Short mmCIF file of C-alpha atoms in Angstrom, two decimals:
data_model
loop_
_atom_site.label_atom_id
_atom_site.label_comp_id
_atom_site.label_asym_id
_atom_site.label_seq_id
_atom_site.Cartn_x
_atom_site.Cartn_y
_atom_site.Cartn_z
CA UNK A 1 0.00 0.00 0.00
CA UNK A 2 2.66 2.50 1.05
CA UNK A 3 4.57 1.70 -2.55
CA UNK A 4 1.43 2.39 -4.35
CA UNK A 5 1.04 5.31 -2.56
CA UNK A 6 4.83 6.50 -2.97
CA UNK A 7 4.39 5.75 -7.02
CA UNK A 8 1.09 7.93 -7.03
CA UNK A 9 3.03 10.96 -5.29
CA UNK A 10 5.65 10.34 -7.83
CA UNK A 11 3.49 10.14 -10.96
CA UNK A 12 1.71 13.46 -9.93
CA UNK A 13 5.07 15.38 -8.95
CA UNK A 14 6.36 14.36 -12.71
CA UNK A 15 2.92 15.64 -14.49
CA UNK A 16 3.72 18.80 -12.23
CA UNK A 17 7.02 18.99 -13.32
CA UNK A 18 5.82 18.53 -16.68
CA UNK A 19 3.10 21.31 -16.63
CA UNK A 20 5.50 23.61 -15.48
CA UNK A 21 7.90 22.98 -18.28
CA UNK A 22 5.19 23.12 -21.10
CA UNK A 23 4.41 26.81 -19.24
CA UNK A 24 7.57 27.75 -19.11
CA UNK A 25 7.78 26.78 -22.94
CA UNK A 26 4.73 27.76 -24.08
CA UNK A 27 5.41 31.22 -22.36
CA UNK A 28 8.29 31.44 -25.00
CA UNK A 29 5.97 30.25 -27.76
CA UNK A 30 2.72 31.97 -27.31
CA UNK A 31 1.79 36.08 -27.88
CA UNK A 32 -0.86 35.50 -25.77
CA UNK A 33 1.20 34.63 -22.55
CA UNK A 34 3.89 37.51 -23.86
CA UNK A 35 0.99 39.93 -23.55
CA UNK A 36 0.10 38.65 -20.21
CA UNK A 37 3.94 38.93 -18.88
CA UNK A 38 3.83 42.66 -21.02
CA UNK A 39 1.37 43.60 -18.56
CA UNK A 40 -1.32 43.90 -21.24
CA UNK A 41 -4.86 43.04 -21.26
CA UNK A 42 -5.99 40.51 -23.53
CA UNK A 43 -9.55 40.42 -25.15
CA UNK A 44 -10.97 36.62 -26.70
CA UNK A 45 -14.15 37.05 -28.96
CA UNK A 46 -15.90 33.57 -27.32
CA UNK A 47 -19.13 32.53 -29.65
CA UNK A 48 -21.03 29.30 -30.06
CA UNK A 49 -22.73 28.17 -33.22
CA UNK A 50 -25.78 26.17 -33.71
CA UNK A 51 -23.79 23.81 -35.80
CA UNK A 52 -26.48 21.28 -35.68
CA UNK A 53 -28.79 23.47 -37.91
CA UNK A 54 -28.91 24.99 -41.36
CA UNK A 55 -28.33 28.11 -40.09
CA UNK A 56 -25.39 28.39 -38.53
CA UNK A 57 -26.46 31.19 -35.87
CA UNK A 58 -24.33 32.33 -33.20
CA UNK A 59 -26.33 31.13 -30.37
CA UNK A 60 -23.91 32.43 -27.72
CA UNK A 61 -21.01 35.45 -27.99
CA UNK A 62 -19.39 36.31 -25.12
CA UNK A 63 -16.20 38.93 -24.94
CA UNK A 64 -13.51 38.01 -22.46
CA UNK A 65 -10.40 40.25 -20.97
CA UNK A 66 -8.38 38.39 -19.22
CA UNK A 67 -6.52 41.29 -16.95
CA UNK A 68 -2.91 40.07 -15.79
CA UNK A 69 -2.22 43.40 -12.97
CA UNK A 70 -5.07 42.20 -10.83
CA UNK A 71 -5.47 38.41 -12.55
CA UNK A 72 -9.08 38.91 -13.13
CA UNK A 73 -11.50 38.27 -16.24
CA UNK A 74 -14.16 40.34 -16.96
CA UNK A 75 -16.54 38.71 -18.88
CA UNK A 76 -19.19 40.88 -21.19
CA UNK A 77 -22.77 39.02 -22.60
CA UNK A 78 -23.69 40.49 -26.15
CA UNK A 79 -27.81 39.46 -26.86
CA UNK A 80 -27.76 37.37 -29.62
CA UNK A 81 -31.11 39.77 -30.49
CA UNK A 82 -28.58 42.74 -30.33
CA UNK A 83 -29.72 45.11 -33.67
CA UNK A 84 -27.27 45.89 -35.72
CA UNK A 85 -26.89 47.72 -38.97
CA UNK A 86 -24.42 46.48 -41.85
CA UNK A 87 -24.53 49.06 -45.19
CA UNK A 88 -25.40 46.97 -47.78
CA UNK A 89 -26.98 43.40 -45.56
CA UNK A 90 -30.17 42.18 -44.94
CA UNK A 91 -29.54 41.17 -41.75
CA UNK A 92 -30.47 42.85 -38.41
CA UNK A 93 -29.22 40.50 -35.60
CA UNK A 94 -25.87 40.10 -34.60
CA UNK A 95 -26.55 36.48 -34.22
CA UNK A 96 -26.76 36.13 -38.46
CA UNK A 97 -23.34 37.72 -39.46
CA UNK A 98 -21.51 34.66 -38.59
CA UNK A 99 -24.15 32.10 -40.88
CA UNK A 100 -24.29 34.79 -43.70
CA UNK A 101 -20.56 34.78 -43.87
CA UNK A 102 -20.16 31.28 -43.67
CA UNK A 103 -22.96 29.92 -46.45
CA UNK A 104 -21.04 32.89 -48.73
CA UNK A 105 -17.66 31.65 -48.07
CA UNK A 106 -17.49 28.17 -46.53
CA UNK A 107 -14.54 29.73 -44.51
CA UNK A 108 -15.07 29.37 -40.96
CA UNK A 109 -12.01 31.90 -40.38
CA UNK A 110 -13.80 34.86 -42.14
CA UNK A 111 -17.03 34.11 -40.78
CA UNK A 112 -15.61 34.60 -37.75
CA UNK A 113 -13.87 37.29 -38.18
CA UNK A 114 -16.92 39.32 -39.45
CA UNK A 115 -18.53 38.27 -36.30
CA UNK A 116 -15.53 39.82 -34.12
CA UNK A 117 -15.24 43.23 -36.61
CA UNK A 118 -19.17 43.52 -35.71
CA UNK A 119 -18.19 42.94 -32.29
CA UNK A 120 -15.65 45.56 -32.36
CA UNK A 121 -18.01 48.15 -34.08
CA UNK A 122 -20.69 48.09 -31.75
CA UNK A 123 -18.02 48.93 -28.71
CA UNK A 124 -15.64 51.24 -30.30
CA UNK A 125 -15.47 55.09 -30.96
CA UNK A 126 -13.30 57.76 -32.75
CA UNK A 127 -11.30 58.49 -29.53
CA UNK A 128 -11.41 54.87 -28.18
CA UNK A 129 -11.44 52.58 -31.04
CA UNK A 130 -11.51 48.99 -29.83
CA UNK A 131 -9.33 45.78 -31.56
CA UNK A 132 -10.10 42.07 -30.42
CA UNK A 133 -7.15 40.16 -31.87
CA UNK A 134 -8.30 36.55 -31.10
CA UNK A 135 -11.72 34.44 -31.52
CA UNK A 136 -12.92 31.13 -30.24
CA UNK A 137 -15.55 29.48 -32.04
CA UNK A 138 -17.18 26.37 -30.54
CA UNK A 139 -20.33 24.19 -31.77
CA UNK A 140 -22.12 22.13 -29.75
CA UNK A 141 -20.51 18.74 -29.92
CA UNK A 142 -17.48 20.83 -29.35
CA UNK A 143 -19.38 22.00 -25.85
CA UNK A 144 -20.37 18.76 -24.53
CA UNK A 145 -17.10 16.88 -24.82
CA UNK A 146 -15.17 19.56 -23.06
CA UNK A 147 -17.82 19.39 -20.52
CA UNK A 148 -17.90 15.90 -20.20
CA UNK A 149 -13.51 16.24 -19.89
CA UNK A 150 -14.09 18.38 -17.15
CA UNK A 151 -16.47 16.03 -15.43
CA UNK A 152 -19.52 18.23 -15.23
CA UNK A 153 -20.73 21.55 -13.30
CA UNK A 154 -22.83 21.95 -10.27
CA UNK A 155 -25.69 24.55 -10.90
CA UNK A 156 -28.69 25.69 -8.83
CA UNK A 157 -31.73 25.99 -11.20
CA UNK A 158 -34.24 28.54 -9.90
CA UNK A 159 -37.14 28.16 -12.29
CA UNK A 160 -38.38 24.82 -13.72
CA UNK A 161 -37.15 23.88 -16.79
CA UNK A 162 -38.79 21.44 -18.92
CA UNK A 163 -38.21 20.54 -22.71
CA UNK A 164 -38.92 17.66 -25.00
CA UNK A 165 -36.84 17.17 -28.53
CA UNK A 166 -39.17 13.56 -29.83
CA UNK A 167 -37.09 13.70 -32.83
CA UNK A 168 -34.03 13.72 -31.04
CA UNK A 169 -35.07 11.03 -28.07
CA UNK A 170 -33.91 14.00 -25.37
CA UNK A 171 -36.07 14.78 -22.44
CA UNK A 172 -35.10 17.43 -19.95
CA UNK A 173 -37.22 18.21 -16.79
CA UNK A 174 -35.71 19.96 -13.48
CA UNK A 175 -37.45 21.69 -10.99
CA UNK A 176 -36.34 24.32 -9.10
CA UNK A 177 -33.05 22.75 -7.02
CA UNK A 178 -29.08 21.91 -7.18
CA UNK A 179 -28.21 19.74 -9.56
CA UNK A 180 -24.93 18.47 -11.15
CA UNK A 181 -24.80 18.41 -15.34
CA UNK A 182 -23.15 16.21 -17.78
CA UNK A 183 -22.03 17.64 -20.60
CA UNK A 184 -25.30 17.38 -22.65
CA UNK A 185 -27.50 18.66 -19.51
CA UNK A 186 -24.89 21.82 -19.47
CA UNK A 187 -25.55 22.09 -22.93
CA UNK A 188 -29.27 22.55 -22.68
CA UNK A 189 -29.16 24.62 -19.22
CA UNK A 190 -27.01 27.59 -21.08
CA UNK A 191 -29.49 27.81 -24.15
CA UNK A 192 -32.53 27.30 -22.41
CA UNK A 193 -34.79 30.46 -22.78
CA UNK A 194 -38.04 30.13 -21.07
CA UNK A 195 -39.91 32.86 -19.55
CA UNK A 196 -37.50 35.18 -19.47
CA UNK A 197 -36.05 35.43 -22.59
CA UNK A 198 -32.48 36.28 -23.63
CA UNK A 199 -31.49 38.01 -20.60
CA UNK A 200 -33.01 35.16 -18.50
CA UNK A 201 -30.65 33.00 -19.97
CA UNK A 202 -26.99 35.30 -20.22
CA UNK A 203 -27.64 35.17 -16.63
CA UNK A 204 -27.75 31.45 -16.41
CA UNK A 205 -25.02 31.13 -18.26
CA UNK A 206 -23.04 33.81 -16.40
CA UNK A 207 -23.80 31.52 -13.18
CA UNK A 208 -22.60 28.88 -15.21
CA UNK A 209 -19.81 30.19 -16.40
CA UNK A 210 -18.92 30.56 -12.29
CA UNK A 211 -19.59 26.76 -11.47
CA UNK A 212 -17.30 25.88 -14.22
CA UNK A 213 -14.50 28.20 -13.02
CA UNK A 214 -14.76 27.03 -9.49
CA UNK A 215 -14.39 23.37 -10.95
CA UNK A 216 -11.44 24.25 -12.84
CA UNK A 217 -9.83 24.90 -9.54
CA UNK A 218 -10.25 21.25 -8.37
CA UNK A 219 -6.40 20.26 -7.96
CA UNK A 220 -7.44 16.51 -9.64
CA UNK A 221 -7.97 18.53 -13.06
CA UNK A 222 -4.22 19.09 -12.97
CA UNK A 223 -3.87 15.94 -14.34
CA UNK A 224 -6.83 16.42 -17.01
CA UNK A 225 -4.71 19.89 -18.39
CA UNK A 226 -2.87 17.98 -21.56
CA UNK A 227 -6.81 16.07 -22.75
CA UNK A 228 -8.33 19.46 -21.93
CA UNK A 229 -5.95 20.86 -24.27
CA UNK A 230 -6.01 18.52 -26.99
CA UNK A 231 -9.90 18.28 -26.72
CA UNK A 232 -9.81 22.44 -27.44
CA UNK A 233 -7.31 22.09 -30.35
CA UNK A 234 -9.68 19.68 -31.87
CA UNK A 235 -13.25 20.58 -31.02
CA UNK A 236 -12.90 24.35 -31.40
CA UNK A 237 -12.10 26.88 -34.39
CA UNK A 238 -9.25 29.43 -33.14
CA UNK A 239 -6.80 32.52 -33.93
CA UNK A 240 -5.29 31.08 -31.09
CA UNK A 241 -1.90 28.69 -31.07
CA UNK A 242 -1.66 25.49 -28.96
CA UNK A 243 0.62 27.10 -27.26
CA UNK A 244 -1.72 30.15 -26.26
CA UNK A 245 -4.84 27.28 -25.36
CA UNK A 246 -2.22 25.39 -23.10
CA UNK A 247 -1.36 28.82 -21.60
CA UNK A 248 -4.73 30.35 -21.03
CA UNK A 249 -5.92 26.54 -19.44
CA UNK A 250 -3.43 27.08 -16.79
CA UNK A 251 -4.17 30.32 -16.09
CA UNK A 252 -7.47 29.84 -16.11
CA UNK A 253 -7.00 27.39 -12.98
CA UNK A 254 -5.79 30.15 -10.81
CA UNK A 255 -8.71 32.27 -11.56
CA UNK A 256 -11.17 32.30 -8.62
CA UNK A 257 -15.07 33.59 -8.27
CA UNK A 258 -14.13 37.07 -7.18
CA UNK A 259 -11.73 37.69 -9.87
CA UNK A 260 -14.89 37.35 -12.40
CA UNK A 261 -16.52 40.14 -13.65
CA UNK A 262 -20.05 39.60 -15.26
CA UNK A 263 -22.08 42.42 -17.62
CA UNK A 264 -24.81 42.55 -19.77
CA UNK A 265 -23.73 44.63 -23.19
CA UNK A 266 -25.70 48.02 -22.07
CA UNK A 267 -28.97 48.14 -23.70
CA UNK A 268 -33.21 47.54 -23.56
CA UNK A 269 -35.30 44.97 -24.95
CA UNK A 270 -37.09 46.59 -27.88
CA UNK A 271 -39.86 44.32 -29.76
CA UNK A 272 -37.92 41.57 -31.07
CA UNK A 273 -34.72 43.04 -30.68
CA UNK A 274 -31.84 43.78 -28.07
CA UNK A 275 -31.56 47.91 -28.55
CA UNK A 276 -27.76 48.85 -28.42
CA UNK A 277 -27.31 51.86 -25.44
CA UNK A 278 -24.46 52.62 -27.74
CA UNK A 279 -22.95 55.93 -25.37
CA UNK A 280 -23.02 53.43 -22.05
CA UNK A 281 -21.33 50.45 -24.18
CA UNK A 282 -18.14 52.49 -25.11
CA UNK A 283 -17.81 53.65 -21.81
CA UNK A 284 -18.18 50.26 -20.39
CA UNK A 285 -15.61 48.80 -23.44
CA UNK A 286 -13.10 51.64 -22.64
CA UNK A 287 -12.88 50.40 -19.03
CA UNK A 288 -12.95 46.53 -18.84
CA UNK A 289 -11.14 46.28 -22.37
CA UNK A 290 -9.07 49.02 -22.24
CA UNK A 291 -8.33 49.57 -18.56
CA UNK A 292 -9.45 52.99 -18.65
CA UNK A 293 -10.30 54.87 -15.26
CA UNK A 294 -13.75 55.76 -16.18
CA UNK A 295 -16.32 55.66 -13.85
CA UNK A 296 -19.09 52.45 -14.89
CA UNK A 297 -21.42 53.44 -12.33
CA UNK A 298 -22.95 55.80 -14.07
CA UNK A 299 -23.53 53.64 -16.82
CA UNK A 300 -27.12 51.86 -15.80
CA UNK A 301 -27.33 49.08 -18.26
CA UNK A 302 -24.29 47.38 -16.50
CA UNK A 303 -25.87 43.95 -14.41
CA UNK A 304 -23.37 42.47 -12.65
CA UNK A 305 -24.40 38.45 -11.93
CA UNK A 306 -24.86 38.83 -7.98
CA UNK A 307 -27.02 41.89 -8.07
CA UNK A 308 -29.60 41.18 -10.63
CA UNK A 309 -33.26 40.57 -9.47
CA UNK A 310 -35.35 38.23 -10.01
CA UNK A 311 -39.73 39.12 -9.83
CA UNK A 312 -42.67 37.05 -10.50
CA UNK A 313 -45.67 39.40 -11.54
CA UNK A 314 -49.13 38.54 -10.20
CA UNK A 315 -52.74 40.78 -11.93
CA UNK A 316 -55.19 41.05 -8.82
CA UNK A 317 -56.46 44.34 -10.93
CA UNK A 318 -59.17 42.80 -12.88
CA UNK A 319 -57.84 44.36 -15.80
CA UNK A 320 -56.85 42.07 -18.79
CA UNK A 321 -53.31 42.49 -19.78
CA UNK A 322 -52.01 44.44 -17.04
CA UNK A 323 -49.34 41.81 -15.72
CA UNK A 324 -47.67 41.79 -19.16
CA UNK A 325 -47.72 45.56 -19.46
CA UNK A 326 -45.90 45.33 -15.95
CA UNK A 327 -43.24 42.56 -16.90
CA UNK A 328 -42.54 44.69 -20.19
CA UNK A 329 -41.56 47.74 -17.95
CA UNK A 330 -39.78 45.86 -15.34
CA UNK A 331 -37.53 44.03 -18.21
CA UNK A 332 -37.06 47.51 -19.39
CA UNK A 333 -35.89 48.66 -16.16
CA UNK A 334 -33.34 45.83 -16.12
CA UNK A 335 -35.46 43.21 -13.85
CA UNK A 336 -35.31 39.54 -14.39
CA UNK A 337 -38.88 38.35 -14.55
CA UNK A 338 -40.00 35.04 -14.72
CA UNK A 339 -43.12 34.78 -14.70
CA UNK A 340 -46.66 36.47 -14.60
CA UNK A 341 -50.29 35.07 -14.24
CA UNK A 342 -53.18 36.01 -12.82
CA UNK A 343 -53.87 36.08 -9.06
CA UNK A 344 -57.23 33.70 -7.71
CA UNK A 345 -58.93 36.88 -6.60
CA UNK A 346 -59.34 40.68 -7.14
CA UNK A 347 -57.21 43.24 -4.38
CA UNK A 348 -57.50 46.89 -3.94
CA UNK A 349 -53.89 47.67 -2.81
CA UNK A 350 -51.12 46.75 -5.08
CA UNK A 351 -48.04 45.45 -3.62
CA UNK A 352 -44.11 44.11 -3.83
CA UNK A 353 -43.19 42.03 -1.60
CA UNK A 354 -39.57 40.65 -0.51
CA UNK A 355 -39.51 36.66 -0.33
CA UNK A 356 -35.71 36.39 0.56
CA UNK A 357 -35.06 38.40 3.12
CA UNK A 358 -33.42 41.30 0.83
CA UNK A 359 -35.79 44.52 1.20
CA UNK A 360 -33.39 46.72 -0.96
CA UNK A 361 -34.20 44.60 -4.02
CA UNK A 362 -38.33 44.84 -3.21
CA UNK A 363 -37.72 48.30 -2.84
CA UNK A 364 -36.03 49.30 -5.70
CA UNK A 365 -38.96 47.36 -7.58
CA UNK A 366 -41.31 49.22 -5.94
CA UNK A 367 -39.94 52.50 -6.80
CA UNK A 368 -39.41 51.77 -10.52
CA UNK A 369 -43.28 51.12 -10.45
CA UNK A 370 -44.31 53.92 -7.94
CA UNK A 371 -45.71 51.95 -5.77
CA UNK A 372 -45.93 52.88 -2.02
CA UNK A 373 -46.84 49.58 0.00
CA UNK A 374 -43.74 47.28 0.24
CA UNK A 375 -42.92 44.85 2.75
CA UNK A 376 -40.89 41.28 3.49
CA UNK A 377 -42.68 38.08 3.29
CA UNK A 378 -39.77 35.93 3.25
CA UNK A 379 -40.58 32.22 2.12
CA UNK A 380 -37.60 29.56 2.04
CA UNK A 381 -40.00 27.50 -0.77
CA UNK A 382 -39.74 30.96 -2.93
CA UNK A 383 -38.19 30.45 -6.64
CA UNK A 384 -37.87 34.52 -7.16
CA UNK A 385 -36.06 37.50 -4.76
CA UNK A 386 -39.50 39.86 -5.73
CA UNK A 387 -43.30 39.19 -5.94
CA UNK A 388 -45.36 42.11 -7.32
CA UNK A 389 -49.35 42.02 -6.71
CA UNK A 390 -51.08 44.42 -9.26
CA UNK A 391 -54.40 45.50 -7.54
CA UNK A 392 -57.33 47.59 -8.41
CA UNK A 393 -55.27 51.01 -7.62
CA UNK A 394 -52.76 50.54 -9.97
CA UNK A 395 -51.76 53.63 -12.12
CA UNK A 396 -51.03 52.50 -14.98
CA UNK A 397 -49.34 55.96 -16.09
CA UNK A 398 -46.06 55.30 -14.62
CA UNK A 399 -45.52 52.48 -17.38
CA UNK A 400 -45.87 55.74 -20.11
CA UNK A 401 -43.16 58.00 -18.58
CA UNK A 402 -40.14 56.13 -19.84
CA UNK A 403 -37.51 54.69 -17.97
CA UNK A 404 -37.29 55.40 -14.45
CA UNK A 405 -34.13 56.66 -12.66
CA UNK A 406 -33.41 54.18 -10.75
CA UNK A 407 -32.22 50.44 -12.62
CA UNK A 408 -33.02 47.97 -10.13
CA UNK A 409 -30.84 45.34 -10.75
CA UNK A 410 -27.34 47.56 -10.40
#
């Protein structure tokens, strides 16, 4: 026993020895890691594509900057509904560029590269014009076998989620709870839409994005660092060299929960698309990419993960249509929210209540709707931080005077 034990010390010393050799390499080989040692920040373009359809869309584009002074990552969600406008192209979402290019050129280079010049576009100005010099593309198959490498990712799902693909044999059904996801599970969790739309689900997959970091950090995935590696080479489309992937693996081990950065690419839900708040988005690109010392706080569009709120709209008005009129505004106003429905019986005072013991959050709800009565009813079975009760007194007005001041989820 003590011999095996002696040879398992010994095996795990050499792979240790050997990861440190292939850094101290690769540091020699890679831009990426000459940046880092430069002191520079370095910004990856990170999409997915719905390889498994005709169309190619980007389901999922994510900028990175990967900030070597402090060794943090700040990590900014673009709405695949984001509207943009391309001189001369029919299409209006950012989420085409990428299958437009490709079905033109059959080069998955170029395709991506339109997707990161877009990118680049909708965050730069004259005075701060902003370059991403590196891209990683990834399709699904590509996402469930590095998932799978990694052995899986704990997440807490706070809504049920249900879905049924017949033609594919794959049935998914979780209700509220903490669960632990293979790689095709993980898969489904960071597309899944439901209720609450895009921004419902950038902020799932910002949590996720957290679990996975955290489980990077297990010491036993030391030994998983050369398959992680080859599994990227091969399952992903890059700018990047081996040499940077091995680099930016290891690196990525030492990051820990606080050194992540979460935002939401400033902006408002408009119809059917993501509305660009093109002023806020430079300033926020100018700091996170560019390191700039600009104050962000005055940008309100920015959601970091932790503080976003979560609200479940009930109509005890007797008026038809009011709850979605409600949910509309509060999305507006930055809110996560759910759900809606109709309450079993008519009230005269309309209220917002606190179910997690976080008043702040109910209040800030409260205000964005100008409503007076606001109180904590905190329930440990509740699946949202907010509950709103629309009742007979309801002005509607204060859904008609534009944004309010206050964007309750910063």
């Amino acid at each position: 026993m003590l011999e095996k034990s002696l040879a398992a010390q010994r095996t795990v010393a050499l792979i240790f020895l050997g990861l440190i050799l292939m850094a101290l390499y690769g540091a020699r080989k890679s831009p990426v890691a000459q940046a880092l040692q430069r002191g520079e920040r370095v910004p990856i373009l990170l999409f997915g594509i719905d390889a498994a359809d005709a169309s190619h869309h980007t389901d999922t584009i994510l900028l990175s900057v990967l900030n070597p002074f402090e060794n943090n990552l700040s990590l900014l969600s673009i709405p695949r509904d984001t509207r943009v406008h391309v001189h001369g192209y029919l299409f209006r979402r950012i989420n085409e560029i990428y299958g437009y290019y490709y079905r033109k050129t059959k080069d998955k280079t170029e395709a991506s590269q339109e997707v990161v010049k877009s990118v680049e576009s909708l965050l730069s100005s004259e005075e701060k014009p902003i370059t991403i010099p590196y891209f990683i593309q990834v399709d699904f198959s590509g996402f469930i076998k590095m998932m799978d490498i990694v052995g899986g990712v704990w997440v807490d799902i706070k809504q049920p989620m249900h879905y049924d693909d017949n033609a594919g044999d794959y049935h998914f059904h979780k209700e509220p709870g903490r669960y632990f996801l293979s790689g095709r599970e993980a898969l489904f969790y960071v597309r899944f839409r439901g209720l609450t739309g895009d921004k419902g689900r950038i902020f799932r997959q910002q949590e996720f994005l957290k679990s996975m970091i955290k489980q990077l950090a297990n010491p036993l995935l030391v030994l998983r660092i050369p398959e992680m590696v080859a599994a990227l080479a091969s399952t992903i489309h890059t700018n990047l060299s081996g040499w940077d992937l091995a680099y930016l693996t290891v690196a990525g081990r030492r990051l820990r929960s606080p050194s992540l950065g979460f935002y939401l690419l400033p902006g408002q839900p408009r119809g059917a698309y993501w509305r660009l708040n093109a002023e806020a988005a430079k300033r926020l690109a100018a700091k996170t990419v560019l390191g700039m010392d600009i104050d962000v706080d005055a940008v309100p569009t920015i959601v970091p993960l932790e503080e976003h709120v979560t609200v479940k709209v009930w109509n005890a008005s007797g008026r038809r249509g009011l709850a979605r009129e409600v949910t509309r505004h509060l999305r507006q106003c930055g809110y996560d929210v759910v759900d809606w429905e109709n309450f079993a019986t008519e009230q005269l005072p309309t209220r917002v209540i606190d179910r997690v013991g976080q008043i702040n959050k109910a209040q800030a709800v409260a205000n964005d709707l100008g409503v007076d009565q606001c109180h904590s009813e905190v329930s440990a079975k509740a699946l949202v931080d907010v509950e709103v009760i629309i009742g007979k007194n309801f002005s509607e007005s204060s859904l008609f005077e534009g944004l309010p001041a206050s964007k309750g989820s910063n």
